[in-house]
PDB file of N, CA, C and O in Angstrom:
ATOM      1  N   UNK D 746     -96.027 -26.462  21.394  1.00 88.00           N
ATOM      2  CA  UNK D 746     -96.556 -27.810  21.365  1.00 88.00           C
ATOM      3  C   UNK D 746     -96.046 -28.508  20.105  1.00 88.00           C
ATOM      4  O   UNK D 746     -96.199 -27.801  19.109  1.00 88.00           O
ATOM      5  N   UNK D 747     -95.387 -29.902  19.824  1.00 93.00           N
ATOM      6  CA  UNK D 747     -95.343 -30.725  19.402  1.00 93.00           C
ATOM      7  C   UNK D 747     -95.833 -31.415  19.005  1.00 93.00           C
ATOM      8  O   UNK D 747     -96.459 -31.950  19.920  1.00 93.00           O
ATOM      9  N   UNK D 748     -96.201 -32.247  17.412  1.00 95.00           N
ATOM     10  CA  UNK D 748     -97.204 -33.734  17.335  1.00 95.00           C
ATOM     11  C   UNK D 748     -96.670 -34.500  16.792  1.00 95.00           C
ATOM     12  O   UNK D 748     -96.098 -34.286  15.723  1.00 95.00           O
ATOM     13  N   UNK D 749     -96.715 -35.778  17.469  1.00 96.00           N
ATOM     14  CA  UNK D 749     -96.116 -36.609  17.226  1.00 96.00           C
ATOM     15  C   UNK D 749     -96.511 -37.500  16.111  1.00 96.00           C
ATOM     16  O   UNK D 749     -97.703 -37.800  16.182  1.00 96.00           O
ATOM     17  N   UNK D 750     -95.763 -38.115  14.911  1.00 97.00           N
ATOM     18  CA  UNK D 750     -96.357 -38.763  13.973  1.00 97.00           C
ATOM     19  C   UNK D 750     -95.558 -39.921  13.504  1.00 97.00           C
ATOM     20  O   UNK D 750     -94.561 -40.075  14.210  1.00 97.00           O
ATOM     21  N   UNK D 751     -95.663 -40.758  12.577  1.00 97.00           N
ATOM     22  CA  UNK D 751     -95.474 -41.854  12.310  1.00 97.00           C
ATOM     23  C   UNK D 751     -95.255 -42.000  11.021  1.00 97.00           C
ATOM     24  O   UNK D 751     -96.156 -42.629  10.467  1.00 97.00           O
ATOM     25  N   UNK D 752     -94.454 -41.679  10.378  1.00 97.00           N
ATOM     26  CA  UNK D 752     -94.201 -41.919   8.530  1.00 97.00           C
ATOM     27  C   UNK D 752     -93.742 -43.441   8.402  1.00 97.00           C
ATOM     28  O   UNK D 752     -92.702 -43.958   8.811  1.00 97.00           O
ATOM     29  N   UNK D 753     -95.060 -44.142   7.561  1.00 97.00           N
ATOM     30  CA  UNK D 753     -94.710 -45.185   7.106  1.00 97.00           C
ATOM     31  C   UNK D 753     -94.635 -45.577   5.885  1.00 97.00           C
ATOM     32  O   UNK D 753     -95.767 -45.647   5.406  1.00 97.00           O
ATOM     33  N   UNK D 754     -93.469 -45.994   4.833  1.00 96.00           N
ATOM     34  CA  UNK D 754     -93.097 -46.329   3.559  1.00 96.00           C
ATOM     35  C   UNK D 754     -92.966 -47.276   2.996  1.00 96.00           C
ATOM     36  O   UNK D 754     -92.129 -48.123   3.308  1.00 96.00           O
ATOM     37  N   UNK D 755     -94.107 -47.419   1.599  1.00 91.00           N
ATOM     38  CA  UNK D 755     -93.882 -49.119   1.081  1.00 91.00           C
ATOM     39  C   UNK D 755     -93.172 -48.886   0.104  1.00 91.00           C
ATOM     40  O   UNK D 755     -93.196 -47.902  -0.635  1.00 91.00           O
ATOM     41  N   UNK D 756     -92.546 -49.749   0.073  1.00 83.00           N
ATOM     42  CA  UNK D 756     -91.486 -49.733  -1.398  1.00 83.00           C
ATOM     43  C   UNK D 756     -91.568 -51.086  -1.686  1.00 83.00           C
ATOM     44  O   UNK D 756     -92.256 -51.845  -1.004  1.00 83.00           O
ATOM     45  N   UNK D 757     -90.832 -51.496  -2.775  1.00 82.00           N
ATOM     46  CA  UNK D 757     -90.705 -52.764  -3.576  1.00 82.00           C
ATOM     47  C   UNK D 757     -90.098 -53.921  -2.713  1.00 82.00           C
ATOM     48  O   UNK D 757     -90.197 -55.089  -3.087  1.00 82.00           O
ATOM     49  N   UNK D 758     -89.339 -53.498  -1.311  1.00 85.00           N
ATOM     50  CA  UNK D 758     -88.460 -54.243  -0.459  1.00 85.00           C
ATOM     51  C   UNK D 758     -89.709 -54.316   0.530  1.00 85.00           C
ATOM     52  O   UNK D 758     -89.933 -55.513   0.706  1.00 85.00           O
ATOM     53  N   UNK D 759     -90.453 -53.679   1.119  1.00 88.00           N
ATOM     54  CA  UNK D 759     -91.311 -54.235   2.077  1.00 88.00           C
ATOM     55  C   UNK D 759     -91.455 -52.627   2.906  1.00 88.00           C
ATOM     56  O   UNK D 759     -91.178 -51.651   2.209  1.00 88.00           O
ATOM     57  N   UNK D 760     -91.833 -52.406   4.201  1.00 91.00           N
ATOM     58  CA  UNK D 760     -92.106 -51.174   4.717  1.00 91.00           C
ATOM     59  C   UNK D 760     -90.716 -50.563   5.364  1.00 91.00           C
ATOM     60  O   UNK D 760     -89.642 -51.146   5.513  1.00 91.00           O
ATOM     61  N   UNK D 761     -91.025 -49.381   5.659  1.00 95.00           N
ATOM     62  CA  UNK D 761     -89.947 -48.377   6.806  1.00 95.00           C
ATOM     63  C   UNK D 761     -91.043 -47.329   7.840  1.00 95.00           C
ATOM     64  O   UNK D 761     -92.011 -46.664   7.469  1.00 95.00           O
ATOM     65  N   UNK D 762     -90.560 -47.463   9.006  1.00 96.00           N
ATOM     66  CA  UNK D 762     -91.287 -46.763   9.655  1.00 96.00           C
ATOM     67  C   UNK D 762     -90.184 -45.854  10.435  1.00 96.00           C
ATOM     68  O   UNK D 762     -89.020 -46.138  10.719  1.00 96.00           O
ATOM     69  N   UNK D 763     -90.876 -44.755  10.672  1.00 97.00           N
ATOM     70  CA  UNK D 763     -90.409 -43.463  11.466  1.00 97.00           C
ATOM     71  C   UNK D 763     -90.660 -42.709  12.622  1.00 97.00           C
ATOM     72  O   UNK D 763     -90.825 -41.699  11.937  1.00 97.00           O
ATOM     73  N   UNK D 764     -90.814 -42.347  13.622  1.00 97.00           N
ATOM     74  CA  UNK D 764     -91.362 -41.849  14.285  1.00 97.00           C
ATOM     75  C   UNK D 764     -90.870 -40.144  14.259  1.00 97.00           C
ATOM     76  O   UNK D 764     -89.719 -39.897  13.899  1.00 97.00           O
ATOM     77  N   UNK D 765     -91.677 -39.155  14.605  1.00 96.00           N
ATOM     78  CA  UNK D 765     -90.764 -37.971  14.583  1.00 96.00           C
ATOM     79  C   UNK D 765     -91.809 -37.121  15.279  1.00 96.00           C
ATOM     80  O   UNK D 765     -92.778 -37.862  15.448  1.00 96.00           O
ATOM     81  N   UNK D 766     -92.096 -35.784  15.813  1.00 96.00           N
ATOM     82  CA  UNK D 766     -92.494 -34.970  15.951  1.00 96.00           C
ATOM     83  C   UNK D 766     -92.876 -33.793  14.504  1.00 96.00           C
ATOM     84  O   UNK D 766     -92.557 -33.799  13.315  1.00 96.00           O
ATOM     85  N   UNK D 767     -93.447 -33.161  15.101  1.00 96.00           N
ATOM     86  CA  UNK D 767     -94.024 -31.949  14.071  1.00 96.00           C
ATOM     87  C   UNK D 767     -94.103 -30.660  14.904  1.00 96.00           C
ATOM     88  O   UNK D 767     -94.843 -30.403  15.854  1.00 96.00           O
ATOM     89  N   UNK D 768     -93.403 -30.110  14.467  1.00 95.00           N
ATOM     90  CA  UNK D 768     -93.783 -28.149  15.220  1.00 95.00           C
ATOM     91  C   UNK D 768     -95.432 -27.531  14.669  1.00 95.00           C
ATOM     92  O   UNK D 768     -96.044 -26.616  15.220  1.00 95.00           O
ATOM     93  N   UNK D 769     -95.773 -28.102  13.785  1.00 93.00           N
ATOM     94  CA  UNK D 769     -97.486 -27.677  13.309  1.00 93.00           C
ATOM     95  C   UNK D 769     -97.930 -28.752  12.790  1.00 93.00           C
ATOM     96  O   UNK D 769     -97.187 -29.519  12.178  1.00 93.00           O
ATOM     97  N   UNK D 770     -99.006 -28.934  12.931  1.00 92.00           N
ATOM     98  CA  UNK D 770     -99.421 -30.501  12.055  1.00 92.00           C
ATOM     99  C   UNK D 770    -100.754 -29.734  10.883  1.00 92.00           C
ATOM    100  O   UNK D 770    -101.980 -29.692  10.781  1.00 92.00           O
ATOM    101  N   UNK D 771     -99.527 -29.233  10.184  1.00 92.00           N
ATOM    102  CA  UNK D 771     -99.754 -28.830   8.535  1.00 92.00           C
ATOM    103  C   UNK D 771     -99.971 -29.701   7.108  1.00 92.00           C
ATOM    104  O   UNK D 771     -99.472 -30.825   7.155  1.00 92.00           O
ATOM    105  N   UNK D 772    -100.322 -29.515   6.449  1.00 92.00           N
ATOM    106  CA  UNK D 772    -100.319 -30.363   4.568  1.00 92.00           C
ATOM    107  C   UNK D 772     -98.241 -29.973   4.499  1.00 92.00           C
ATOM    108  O   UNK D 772     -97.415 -30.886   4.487  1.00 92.00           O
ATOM    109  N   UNK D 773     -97.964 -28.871   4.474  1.00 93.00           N
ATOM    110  CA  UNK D 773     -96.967 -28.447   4.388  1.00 93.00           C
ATOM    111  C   UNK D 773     -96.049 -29.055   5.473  1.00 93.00           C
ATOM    112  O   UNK D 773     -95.266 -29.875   4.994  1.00 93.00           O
ATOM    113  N   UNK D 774     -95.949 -28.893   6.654  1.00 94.00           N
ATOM    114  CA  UNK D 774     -95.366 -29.411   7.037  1.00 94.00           C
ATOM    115  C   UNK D 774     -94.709 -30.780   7.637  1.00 94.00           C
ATOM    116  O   UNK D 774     -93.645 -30.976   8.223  1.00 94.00           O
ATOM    117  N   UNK D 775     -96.143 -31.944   7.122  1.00 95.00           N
ATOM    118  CA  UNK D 775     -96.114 -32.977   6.506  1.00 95.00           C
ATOM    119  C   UNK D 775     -95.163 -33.425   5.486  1.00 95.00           C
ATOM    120  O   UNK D 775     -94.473 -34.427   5.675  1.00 95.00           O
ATOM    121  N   UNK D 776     -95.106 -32.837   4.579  1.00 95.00           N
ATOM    122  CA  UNK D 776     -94.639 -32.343   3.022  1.00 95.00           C
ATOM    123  C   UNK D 776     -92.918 -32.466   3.440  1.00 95.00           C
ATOM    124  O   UNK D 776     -92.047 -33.292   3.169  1.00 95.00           O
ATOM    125  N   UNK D 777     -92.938 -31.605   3.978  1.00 95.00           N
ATOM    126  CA  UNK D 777     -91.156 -30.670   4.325  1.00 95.00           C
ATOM    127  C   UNK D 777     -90.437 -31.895   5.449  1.00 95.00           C
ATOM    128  O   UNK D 777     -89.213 -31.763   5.471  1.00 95.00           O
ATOM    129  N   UNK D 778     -90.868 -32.860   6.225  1.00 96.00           N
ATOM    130  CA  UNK D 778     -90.247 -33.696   7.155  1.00 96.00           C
ATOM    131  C   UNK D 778     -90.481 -35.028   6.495  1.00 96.00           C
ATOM    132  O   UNK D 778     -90.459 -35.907   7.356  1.00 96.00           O
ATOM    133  N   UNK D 779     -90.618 -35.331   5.732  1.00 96.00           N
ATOM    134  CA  UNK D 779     -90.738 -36.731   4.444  1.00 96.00           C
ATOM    135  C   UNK D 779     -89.431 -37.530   4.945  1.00 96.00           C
ATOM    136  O   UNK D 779     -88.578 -37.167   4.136  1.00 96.00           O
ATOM    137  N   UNK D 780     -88.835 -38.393   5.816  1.00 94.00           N
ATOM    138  CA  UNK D 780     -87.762 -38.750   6.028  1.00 94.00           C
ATOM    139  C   UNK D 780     -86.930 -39.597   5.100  1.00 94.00           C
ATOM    140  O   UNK D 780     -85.844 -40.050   5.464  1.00 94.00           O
ATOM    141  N   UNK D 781     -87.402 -39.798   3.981  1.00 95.00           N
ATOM    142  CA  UNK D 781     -86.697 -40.206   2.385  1.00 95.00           C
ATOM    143  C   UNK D 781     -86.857 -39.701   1.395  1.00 95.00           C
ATOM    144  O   UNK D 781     -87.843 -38.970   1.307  1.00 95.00           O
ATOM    145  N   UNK D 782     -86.084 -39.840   0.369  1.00 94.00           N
ATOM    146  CA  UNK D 782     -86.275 -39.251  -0.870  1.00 94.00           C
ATOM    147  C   UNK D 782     -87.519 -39.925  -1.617  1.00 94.00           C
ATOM    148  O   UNK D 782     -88.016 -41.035  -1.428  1.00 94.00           O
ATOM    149  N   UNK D 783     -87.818 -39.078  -2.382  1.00 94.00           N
ATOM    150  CA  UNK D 783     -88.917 -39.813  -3.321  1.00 94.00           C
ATOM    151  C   UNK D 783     -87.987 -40.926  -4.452  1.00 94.00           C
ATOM    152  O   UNK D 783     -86.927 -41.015  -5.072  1.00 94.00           O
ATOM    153  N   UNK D 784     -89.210 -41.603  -4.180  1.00 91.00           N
ATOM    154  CA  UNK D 784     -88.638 -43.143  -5.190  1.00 91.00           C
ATOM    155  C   UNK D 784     -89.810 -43.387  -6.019  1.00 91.00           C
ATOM    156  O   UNK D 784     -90.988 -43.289  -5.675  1.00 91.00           O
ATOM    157  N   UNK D 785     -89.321 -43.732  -7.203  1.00 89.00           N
ATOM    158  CA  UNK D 785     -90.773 -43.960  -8.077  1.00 89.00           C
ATOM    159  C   UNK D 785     -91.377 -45.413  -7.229  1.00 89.00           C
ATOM    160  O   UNK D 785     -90.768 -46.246  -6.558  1.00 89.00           O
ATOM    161  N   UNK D 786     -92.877 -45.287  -7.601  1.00 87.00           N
ATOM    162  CA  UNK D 786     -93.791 -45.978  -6.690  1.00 87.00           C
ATOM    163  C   UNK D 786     -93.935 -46.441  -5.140  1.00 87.00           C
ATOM    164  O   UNK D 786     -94.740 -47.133  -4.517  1.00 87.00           O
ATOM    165  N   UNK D 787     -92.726 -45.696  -4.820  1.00 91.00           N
ATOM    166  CA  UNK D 787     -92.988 -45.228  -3.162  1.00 91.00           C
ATOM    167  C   UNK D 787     -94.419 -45.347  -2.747  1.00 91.00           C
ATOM    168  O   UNK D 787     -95.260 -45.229  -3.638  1.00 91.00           O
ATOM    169  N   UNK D 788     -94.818 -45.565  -1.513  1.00 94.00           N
ATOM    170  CA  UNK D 788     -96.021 -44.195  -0.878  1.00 94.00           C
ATOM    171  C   UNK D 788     -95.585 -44.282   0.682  1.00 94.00           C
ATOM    172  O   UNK D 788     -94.966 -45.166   1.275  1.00 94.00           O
ATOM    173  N   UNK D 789     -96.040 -43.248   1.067  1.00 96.00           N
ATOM    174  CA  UNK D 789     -96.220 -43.075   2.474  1.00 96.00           C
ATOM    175  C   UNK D 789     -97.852 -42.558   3.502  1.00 96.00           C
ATOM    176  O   UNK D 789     -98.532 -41.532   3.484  1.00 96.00           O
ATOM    177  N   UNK D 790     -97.927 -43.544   4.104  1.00 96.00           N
ATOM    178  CA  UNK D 790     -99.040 -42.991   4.952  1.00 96.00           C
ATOM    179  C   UNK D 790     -98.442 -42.691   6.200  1.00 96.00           C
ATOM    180  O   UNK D 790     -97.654 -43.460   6.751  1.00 96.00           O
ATOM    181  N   UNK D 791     -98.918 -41.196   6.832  1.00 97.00           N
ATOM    182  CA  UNK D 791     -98.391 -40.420   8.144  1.00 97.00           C
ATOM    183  C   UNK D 791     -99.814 -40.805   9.187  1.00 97.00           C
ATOM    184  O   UNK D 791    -100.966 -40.497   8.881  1.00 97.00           O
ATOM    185  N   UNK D 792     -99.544 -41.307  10.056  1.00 96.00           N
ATOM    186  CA  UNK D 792    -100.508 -41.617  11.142  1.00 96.00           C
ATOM    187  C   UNK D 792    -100.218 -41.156  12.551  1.00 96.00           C
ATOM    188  O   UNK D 792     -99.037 -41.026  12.873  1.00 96.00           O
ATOM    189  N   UNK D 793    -100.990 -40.945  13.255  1.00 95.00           N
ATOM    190  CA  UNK D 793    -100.901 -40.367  14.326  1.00 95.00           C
ATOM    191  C   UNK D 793    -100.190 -41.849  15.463  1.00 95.00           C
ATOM    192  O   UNK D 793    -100.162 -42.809  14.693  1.00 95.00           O
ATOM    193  N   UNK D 794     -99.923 -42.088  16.174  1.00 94.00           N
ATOM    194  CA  UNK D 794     -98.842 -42.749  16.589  1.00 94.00           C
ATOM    195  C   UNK D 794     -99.687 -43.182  17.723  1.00 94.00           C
ATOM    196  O   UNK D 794     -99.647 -44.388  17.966  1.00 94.00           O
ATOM    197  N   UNK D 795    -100.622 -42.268  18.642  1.00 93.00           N
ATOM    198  CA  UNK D 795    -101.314 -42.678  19.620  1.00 93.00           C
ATOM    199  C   UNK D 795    -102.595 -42.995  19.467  1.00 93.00           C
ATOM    200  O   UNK D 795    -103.222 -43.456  20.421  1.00 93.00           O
ATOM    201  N   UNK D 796    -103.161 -42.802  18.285  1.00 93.00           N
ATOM    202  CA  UNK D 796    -104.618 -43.027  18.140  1.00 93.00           C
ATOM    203  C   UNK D 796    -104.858 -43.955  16.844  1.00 93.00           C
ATOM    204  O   UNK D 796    -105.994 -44.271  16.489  1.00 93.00           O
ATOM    205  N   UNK D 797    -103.750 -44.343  16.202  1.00 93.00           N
ATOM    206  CA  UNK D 797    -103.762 -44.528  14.371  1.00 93.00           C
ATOM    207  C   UNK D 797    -104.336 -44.068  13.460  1.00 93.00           C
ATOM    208  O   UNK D 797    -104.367 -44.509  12.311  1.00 93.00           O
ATOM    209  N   UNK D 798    -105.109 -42.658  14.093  1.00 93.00           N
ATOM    210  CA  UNK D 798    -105.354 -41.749  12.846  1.00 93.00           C
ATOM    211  C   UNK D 798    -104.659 -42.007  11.461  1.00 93.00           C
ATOM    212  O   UNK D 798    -103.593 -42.562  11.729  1.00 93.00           O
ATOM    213  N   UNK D 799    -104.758 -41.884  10.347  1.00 95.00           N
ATOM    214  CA  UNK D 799    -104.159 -41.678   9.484  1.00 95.00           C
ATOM    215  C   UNK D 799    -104.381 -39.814   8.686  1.00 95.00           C
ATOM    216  O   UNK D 799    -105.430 -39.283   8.324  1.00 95.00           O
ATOM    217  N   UNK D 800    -103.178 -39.341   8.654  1.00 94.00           N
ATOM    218  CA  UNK D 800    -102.872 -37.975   8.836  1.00 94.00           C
ATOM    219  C   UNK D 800    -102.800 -37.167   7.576  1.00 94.00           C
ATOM    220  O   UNK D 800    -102.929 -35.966   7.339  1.00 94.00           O
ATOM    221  N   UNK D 801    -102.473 -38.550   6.623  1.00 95.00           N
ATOM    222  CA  UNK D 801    -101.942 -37.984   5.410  1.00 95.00           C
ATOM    223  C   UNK D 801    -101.943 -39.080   4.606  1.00 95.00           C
ATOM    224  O   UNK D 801    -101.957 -40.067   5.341  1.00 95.00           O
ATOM    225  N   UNK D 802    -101.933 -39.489   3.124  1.00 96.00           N
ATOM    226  CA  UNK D 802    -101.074 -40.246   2.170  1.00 96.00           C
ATOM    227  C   UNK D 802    -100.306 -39.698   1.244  1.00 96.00           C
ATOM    228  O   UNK D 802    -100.595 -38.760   0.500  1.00 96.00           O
ATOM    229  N   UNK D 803     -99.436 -40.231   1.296  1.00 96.00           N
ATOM    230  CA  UNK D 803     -98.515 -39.150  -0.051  1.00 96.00           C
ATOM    231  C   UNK D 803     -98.033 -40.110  -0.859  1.00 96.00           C
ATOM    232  O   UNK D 803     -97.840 -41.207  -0.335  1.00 96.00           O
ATOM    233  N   UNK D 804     -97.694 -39.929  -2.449  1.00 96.00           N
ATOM    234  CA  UNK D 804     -97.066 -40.472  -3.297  1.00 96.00           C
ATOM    235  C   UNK D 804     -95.811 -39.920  -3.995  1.00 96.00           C
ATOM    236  O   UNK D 804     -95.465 -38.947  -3.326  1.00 96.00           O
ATOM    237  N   UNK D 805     -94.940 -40.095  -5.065  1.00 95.00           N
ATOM    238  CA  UNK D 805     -94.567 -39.884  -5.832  1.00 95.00           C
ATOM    239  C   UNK D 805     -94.387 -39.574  -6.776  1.00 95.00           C
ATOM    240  O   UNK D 805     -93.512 -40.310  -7.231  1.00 95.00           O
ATOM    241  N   UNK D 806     -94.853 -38.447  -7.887  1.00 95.00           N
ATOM    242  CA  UNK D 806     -95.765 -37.913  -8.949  1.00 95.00           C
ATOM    243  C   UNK D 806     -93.947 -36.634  -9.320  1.00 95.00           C
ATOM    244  O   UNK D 806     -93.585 -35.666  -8.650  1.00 95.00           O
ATOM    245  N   UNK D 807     -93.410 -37.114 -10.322  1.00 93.00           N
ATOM    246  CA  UNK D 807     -92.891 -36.488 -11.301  1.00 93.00           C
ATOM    247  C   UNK D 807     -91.293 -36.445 -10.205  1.00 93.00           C
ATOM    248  O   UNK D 807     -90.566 -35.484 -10.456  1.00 93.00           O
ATOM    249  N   UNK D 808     -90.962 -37.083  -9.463  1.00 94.00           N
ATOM    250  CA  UNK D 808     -90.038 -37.380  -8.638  1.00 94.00           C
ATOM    251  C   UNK D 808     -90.038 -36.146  -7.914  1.00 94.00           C
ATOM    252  O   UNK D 808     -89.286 -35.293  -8.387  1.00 94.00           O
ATOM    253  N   UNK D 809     -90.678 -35.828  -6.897  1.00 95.00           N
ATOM    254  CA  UNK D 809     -91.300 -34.955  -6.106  1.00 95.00           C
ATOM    255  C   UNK D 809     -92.749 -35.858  -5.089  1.00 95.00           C
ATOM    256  O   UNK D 809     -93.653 -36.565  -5.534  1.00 95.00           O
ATOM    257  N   UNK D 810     -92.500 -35.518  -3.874  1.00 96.00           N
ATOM    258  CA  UNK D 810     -94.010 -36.260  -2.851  1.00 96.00           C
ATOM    259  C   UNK D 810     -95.017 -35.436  -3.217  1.00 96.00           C
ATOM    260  O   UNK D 810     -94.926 -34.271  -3.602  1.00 96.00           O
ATOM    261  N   UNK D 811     -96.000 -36.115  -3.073  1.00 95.00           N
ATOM    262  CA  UNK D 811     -97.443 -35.267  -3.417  1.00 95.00           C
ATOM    263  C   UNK D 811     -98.031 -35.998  -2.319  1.00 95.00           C
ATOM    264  O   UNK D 811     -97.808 -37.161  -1.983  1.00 95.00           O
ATOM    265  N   UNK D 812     -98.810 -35.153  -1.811  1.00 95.00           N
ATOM    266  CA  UNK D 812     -99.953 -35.429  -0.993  1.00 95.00           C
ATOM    267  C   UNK D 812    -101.718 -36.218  -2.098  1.00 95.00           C
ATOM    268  O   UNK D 812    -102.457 -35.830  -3.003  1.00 95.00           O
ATOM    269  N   UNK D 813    -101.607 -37.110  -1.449  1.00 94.00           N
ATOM    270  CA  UNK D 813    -102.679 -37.601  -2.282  1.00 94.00           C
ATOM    271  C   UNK D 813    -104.126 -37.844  -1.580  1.00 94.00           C
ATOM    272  O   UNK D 813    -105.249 -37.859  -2.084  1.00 94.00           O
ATOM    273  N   UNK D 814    -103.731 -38.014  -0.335  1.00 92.00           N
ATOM    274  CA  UNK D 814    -104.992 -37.326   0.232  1.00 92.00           C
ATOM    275  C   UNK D 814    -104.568 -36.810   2.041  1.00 92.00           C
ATOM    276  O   UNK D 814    -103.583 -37.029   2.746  1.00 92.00           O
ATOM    277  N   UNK D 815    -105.822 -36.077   2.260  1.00 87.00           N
ATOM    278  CA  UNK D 815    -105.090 -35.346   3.036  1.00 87.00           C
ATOM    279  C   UNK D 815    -106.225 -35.058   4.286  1.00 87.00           C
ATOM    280  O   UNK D 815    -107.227 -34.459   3.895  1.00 87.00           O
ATOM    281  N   UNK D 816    -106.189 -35.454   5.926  1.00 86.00           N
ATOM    282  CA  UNK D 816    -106.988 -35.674   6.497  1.00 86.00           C
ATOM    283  C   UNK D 816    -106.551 -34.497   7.266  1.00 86.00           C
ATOM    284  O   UNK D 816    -107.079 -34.520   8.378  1.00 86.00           O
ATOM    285  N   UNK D 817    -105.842 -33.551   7.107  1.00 77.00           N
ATOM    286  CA  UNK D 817    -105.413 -32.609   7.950  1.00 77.00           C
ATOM    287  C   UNK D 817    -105.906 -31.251   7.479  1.00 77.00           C
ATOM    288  O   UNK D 817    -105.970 -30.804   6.334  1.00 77.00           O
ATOM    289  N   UNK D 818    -106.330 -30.555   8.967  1.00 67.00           N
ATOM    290  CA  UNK D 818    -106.997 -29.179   7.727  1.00 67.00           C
ATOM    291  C   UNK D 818    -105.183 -28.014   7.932  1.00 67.00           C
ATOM    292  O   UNK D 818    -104.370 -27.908   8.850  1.00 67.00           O
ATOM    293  N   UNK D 819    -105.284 -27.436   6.650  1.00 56.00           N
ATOM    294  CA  UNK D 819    -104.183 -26.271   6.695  1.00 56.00           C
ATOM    295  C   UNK D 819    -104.466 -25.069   7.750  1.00 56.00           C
ATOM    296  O   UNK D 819    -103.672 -24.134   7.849  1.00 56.00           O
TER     297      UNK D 819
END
């Protein structure tokens, strides 16, 4: 099984959105399918695509993503 998710990115230019699947819908594997590099003051919120859950937020913390909060259990 597959889950489908939604990575969306604000940056200084305005948003980017993504659509992609997930083989586990993990903290980690959230983490590992990030479809950009980290940019200072980035963020991304991951939402569920069919329901608008929101799945995840992540930031940018030492040029590396961090999960900053996290609605998914491991």
């Amino acid at each position: 099984m597959t889950y489908p998710v939604e990575y969306r990115r604000r940056h200084h230019l305005g948003w980017d959105v993504i659509r992609t699947t997930l083989p586990r819908l993990t903290p980690d594997m959230i983490l590992a399918h990030i479809p950009w590099p980290p940019q200072p003051d980035d963020r991304v919120v991951v939402i569920n695509p069919h329901t608008g859950d929101v799945l995840a937020s992540l930031a940018v913390r030492q040029h590396h993503w961090i999960i900053t909060q996290n609605f998914v259990s491991p």
